[in-house]
XYZ file of C-alpha atoms in Angstrom:
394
model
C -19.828 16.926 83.677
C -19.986 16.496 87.418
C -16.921 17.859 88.835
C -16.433 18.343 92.652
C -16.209 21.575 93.980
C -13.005 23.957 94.398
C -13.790 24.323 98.146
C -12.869 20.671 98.569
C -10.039 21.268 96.374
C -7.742 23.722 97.390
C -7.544 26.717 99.486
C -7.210 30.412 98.377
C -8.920 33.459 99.223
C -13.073 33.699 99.231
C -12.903 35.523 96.104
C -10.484 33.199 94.776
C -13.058 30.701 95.393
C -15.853 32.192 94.747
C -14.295 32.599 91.005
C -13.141 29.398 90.546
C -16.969 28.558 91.631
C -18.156 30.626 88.544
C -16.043 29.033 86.274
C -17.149 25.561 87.475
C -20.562 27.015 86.775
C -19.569 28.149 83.365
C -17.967 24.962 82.326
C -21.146 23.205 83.318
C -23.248 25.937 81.111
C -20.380 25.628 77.999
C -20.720 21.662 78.262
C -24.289 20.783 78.888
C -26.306 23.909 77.630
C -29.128 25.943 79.596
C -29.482 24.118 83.249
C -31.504 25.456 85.866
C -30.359 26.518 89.382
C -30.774 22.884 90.743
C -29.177 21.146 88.208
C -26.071 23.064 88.429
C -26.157 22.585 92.167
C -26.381 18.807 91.712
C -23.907 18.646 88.685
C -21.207 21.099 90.623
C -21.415 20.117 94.133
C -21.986 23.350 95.512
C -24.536 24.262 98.313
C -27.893 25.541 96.095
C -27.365 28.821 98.468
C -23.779 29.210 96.521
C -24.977 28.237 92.920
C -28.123 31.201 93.540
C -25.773 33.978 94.739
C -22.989 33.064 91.983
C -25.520 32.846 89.471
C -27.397 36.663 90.196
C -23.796 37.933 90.231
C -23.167 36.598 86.774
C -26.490 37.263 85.708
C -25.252 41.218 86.555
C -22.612 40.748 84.837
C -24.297 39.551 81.713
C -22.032 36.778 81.734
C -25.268 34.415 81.806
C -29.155 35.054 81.221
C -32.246 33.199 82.014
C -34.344 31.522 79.037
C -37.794 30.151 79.084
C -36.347 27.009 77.020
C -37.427 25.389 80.340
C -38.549 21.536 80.855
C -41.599 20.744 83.007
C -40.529 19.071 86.386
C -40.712 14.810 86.453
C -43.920 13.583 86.091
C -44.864 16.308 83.091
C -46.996 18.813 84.975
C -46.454 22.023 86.971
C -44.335 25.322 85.917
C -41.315 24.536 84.205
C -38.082 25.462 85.976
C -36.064 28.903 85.311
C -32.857 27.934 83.065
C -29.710 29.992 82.754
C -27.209 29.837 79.775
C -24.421 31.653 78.490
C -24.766 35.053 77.122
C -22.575 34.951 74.578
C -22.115 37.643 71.964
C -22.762 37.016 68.254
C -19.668 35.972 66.072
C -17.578 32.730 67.205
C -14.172 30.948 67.985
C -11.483 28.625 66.625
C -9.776 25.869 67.678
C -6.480 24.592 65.829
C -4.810 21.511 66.309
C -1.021 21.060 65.059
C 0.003 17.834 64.919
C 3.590 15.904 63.730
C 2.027 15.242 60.525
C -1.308 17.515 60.342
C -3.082 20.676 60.652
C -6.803 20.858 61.542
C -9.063 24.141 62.240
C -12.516 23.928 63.746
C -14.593 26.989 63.245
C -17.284 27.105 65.859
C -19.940 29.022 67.387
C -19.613 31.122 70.930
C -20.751 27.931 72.766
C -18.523 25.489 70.802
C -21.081 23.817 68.254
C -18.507 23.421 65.421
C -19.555 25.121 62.294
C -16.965 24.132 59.680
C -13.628 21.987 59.714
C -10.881 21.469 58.170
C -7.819 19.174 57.956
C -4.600 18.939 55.921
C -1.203 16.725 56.087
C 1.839 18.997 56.718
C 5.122 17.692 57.616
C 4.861 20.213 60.732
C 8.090 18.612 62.766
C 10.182 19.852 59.514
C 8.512 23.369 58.546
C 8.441 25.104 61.873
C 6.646 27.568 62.194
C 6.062 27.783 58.648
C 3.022 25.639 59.591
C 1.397 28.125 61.713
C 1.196 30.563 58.497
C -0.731 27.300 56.838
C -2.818 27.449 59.804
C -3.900 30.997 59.455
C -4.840 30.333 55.890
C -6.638 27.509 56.990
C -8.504 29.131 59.424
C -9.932 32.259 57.243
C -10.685 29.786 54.563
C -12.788 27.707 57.425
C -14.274 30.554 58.878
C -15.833 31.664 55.088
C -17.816 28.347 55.429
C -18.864 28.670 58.733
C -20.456 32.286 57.481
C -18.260 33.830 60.393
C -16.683 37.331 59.821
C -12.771 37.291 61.345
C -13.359 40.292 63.101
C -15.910 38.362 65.536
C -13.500 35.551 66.484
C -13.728 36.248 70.257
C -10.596 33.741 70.950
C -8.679 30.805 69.804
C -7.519 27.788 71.356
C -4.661 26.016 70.015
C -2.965 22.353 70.587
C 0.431 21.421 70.273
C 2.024 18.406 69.942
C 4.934 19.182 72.706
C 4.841 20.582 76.078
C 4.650 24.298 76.791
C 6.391 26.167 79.470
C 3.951 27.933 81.762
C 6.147 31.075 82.431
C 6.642 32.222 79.042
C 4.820 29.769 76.757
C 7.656 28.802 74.769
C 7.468 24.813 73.530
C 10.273 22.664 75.173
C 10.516 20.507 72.308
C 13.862 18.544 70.898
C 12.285 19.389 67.299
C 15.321 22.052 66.524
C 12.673 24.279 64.133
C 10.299 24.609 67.193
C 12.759 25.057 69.839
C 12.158 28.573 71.709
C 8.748 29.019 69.122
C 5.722 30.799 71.483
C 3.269 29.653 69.378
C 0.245 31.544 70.909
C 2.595 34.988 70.088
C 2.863 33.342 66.547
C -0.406 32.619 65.662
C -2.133 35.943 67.314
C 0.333 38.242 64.688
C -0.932 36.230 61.883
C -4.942 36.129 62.812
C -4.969 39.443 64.895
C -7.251 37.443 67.711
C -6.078 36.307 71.361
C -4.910 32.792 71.267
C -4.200 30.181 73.955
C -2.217 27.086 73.454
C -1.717 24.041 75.403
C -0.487 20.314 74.398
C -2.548 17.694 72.507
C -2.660 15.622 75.243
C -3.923 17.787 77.894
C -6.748 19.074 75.381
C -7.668 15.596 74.064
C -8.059 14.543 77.714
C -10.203 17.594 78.026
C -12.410 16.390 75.555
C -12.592 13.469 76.451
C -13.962 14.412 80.053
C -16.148 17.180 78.498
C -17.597 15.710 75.483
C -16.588 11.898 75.164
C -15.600 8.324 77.244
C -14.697 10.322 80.584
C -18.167 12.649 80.374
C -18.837 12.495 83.955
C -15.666 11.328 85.295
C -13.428 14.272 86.826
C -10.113 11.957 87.678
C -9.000 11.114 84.297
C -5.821 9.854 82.722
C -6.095 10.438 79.070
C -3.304 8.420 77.081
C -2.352 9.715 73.920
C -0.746 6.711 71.572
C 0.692 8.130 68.345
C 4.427 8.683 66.927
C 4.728 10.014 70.664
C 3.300 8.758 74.149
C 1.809 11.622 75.938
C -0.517 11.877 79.218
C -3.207 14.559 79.725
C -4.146 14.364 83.835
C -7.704 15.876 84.312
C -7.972 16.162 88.675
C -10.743 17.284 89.800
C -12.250 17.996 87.004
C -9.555 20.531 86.257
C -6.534 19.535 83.628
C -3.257 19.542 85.495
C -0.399 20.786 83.829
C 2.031 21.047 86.990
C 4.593 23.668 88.043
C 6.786 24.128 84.615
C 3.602 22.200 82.328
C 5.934 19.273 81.742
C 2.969 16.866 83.534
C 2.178 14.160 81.730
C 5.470 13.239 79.998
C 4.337 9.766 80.104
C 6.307 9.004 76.795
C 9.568 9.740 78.815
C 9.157 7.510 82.088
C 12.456 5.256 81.613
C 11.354 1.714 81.076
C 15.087 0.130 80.546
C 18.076 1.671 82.055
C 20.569 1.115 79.522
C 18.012 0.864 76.692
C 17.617 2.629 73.097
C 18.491 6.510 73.214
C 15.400 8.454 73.177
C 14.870 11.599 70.996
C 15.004 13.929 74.616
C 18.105 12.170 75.392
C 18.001 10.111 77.927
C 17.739 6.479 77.666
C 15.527 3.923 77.307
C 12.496 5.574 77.361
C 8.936 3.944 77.253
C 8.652 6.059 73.617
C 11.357 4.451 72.645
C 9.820 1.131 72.888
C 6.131 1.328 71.791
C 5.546 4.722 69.354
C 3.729 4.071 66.626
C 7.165 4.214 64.647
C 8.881 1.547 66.557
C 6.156 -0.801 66.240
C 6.083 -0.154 62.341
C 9.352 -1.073 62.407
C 9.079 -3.887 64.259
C 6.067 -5.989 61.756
C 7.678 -4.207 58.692
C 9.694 -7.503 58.447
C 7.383 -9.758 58.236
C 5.044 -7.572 55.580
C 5.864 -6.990 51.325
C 4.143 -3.892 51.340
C 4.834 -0.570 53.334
C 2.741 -0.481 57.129
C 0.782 2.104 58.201
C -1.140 2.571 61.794
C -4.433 2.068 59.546
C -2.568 -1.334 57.913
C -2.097 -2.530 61.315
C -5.265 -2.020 62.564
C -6.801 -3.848 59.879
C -4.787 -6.683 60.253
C -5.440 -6.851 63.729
C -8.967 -6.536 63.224
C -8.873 -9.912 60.396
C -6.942 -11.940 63.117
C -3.253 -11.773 62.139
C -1.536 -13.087 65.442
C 1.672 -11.465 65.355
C 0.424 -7.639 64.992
C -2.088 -9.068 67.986
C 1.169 -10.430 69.833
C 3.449 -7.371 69.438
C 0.233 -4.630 70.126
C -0.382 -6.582 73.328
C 3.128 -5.927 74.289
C 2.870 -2.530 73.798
C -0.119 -2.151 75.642
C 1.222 -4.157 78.646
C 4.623 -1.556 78.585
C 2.102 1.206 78.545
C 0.199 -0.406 81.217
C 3.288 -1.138 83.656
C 3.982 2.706 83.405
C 0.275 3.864 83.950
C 0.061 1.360 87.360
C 2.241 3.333 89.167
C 0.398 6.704 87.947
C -2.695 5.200 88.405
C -1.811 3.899 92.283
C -0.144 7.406 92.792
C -3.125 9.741 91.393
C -6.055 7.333 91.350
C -8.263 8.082 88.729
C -11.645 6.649 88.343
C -11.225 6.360 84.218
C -7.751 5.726 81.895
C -8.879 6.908 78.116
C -6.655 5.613 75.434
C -6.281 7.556 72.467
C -4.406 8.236 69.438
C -4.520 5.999 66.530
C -3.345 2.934 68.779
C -5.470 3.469 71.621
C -8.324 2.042 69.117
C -6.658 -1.371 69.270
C -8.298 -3.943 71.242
C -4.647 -5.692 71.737
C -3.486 -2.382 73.093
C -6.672 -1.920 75.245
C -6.133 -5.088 76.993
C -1.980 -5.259 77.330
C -2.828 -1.911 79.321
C -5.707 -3.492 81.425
C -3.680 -6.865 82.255
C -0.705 -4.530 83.453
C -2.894 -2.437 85.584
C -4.418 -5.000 87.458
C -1.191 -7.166 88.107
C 0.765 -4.128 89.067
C -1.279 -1.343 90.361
C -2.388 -1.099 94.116
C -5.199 -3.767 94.137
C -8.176 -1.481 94.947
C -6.947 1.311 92.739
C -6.661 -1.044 89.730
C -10.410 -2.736 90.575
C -11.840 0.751 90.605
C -10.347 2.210 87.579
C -12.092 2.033 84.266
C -9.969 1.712 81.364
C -11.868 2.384 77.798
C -11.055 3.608 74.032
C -11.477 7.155 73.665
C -14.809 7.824 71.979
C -13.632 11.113 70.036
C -10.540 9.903 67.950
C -8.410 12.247 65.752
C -11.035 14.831 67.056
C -10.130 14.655 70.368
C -7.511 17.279 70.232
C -9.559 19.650 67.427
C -12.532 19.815 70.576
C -10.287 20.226 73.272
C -8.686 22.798 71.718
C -12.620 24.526 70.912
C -14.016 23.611 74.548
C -10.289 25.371 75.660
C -11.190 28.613 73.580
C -14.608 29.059 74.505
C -13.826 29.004 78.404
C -11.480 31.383 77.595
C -13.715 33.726 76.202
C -16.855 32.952 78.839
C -14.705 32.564 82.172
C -13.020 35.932 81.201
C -12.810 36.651 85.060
């Protein structure tokens, strides 16, 4: 997961650096498994001088260890290089991912290699909070089959479907039985572990970048297309949230000044024009039995020109929003996901509005691809989230 390094980046202190260095190093170690000295320099950027010092500090630490697991050098002779990986503790974590309509747990091991899953539908807009007690259940029952004990979950790492203030980590939601919720607070009474939360988007983007489409890419705009629009914005290799964690709001970009009134209030908002809800409701008309995302898909897939006609739309709306991100930021990837970022219609509304709208060389260098995860996205962001947490404790 080449990333560039936080030198280049931003200023700070030399032991500000010098720690967001290790967890650079960590991330690499947490994504890609044992690596030696080289490789990290390569994959991170850094100066081989700064990976070696970084790496006998953390090897002090007993943050990381060396392994003999190591490869011969190209060509199949001579000693095999020195690896390091993490040195992680016996037991585990958790990753949880509350949805609109859905609850999923992950139960994985200390580097993230999932272990045992689970997922249930749960009208979670309407319960509240009550959803985060069927997510505790959820959990123990997961962590039973994964054969860990609950008292060796080092950390969890949660996903919400609604941004999260970063002063207090309260959800600034319109959902009324959410509103003012800290669901991190909520979640650690009930499992008695340390929990960190963040928003679906943010964490499917993060998985996307760490384990799917973007692996490799560190400028990434991850689209999430569901009954929402949200943006996850991964810069320099780093997910940026901004100053209150609203980035990313992508749903809420006005498209029509005296349009529809959206659910946050204002009008005319791009949600308001291509969720997954408004384009069921669009084709319901013209279909005898009830649509779902799944339905549409289908029919897309056996040739029916209208959902084609009315996806593209959507996708070029999405598109028109995402040129002016994409010539302000300048990613080198766009990953769509969500149920509709599967659709081929979607994928190439978004493309055809990117290039005619975007600055011309930003819009020929940007990739723009289905994510390669799915409705997993969020359950490994939220993992990968959890298990830096734990390692890049510093």
């Amino acid at each position: 997961m080449p990333t560039p390094p936080p030198s280049r980046a931003r200023g700070g202190s030399l032991e500000d650096l010098r720690r967001a260095n290790r967890r650079l190093i960590l991330a690499h170690l947490v994504s890609d498994g044992p690596r030696s000295r080289a490789e990290l320099s390569r994959a991170t950027g850094l100066s081989a001088t700064t990976v070696s010092s970084l790496v006998n500090e953390m090897l002090e630490t007993g943050q990381i260890r060396e392994t003999d697991r190591g490869r011969p050098h190209k060509g199949g002779s001579g000693r095999p290089p020195v690896l390091v990986e993490l040195a992680t503790p016996p037991g585990g974590v958790v990753g949880v991912d509350v949805g609109h309509g859905h609850v999923r747990v992950a139960a994985a091991g200390p580097t993230g290699d999932v272990l045992a899953e689970d997922v249930r539908r749960f009208d979670v807009d309407a319960e509240g909070p009550a959803a985060l007690d069927v997510a505790a259940a959820m959990v123990r029952e997961t962590l039973v089959g994964a054969g860990l004990d609950p008292d060796d979950v080092h950390g969890v790492g949660m996903c919400v479907a609604a941004p999260i203030d970063r002063e207090d980590g309260v959800m600034r939601t319109i959902l009324p039985r959410w509103r003012g919720v800290n669901p991190a607070r909520e979640l650690e009474q009930r499992l008695h572990a340390p929990v960190i939360v963040d928003n679906d988007a943010n964490l499917g983007g993060l998985a996307e970048v760490r384990h799917g489409a973007a692996r490799g890419h560190h400028d990434v705009v991850y689209v999430k297309l569901s009954g929402g629009i949200g943006a996850g914005l991964v810069l320099g290799g780093r997910v940026h949230r901004g100053a209150t964690g609203m980035a990313g709001e992508l749903g809420h970009v006005q498209v029509e000044e005296n349009g529809d009134v959206c659910r946050c209030g204002n009008r005319g908002c791009l949600e308001t024009r291509v969720s997954s809800h408004r384009l069921l409701a669009a084709l319901q008309p013209a279909h005898d039995d009830d649509l779902t995302v799944a339905r549409v898909l289908k029919l897309e897939e056996a040739g029916d020109a209208d959902v084609r006609r009315v996806l593209a739309e959507a996708g070029a709306a999405v598109g028109r929003a995402l040129a002016d991100l994409t010539t302000s930021v300048d990613p080198s990837m766009i990953v769509l996901g969500g149920p509709l970022g599967r659709s081929p219609a979607v994928l190439d509304g978004v493309r055809g509005s990117i290039d005619r709208f975007a600055q011309p060389a930003t819009a020929e260098a940007v990739q723009v691809t289905s994510g390669e995860l799915h409705d997993r996205a969020e359950i490994m962001g939220a993992v990968t989230m959890a298990v830096a947490m734990v390692t890049a404790g510093d």
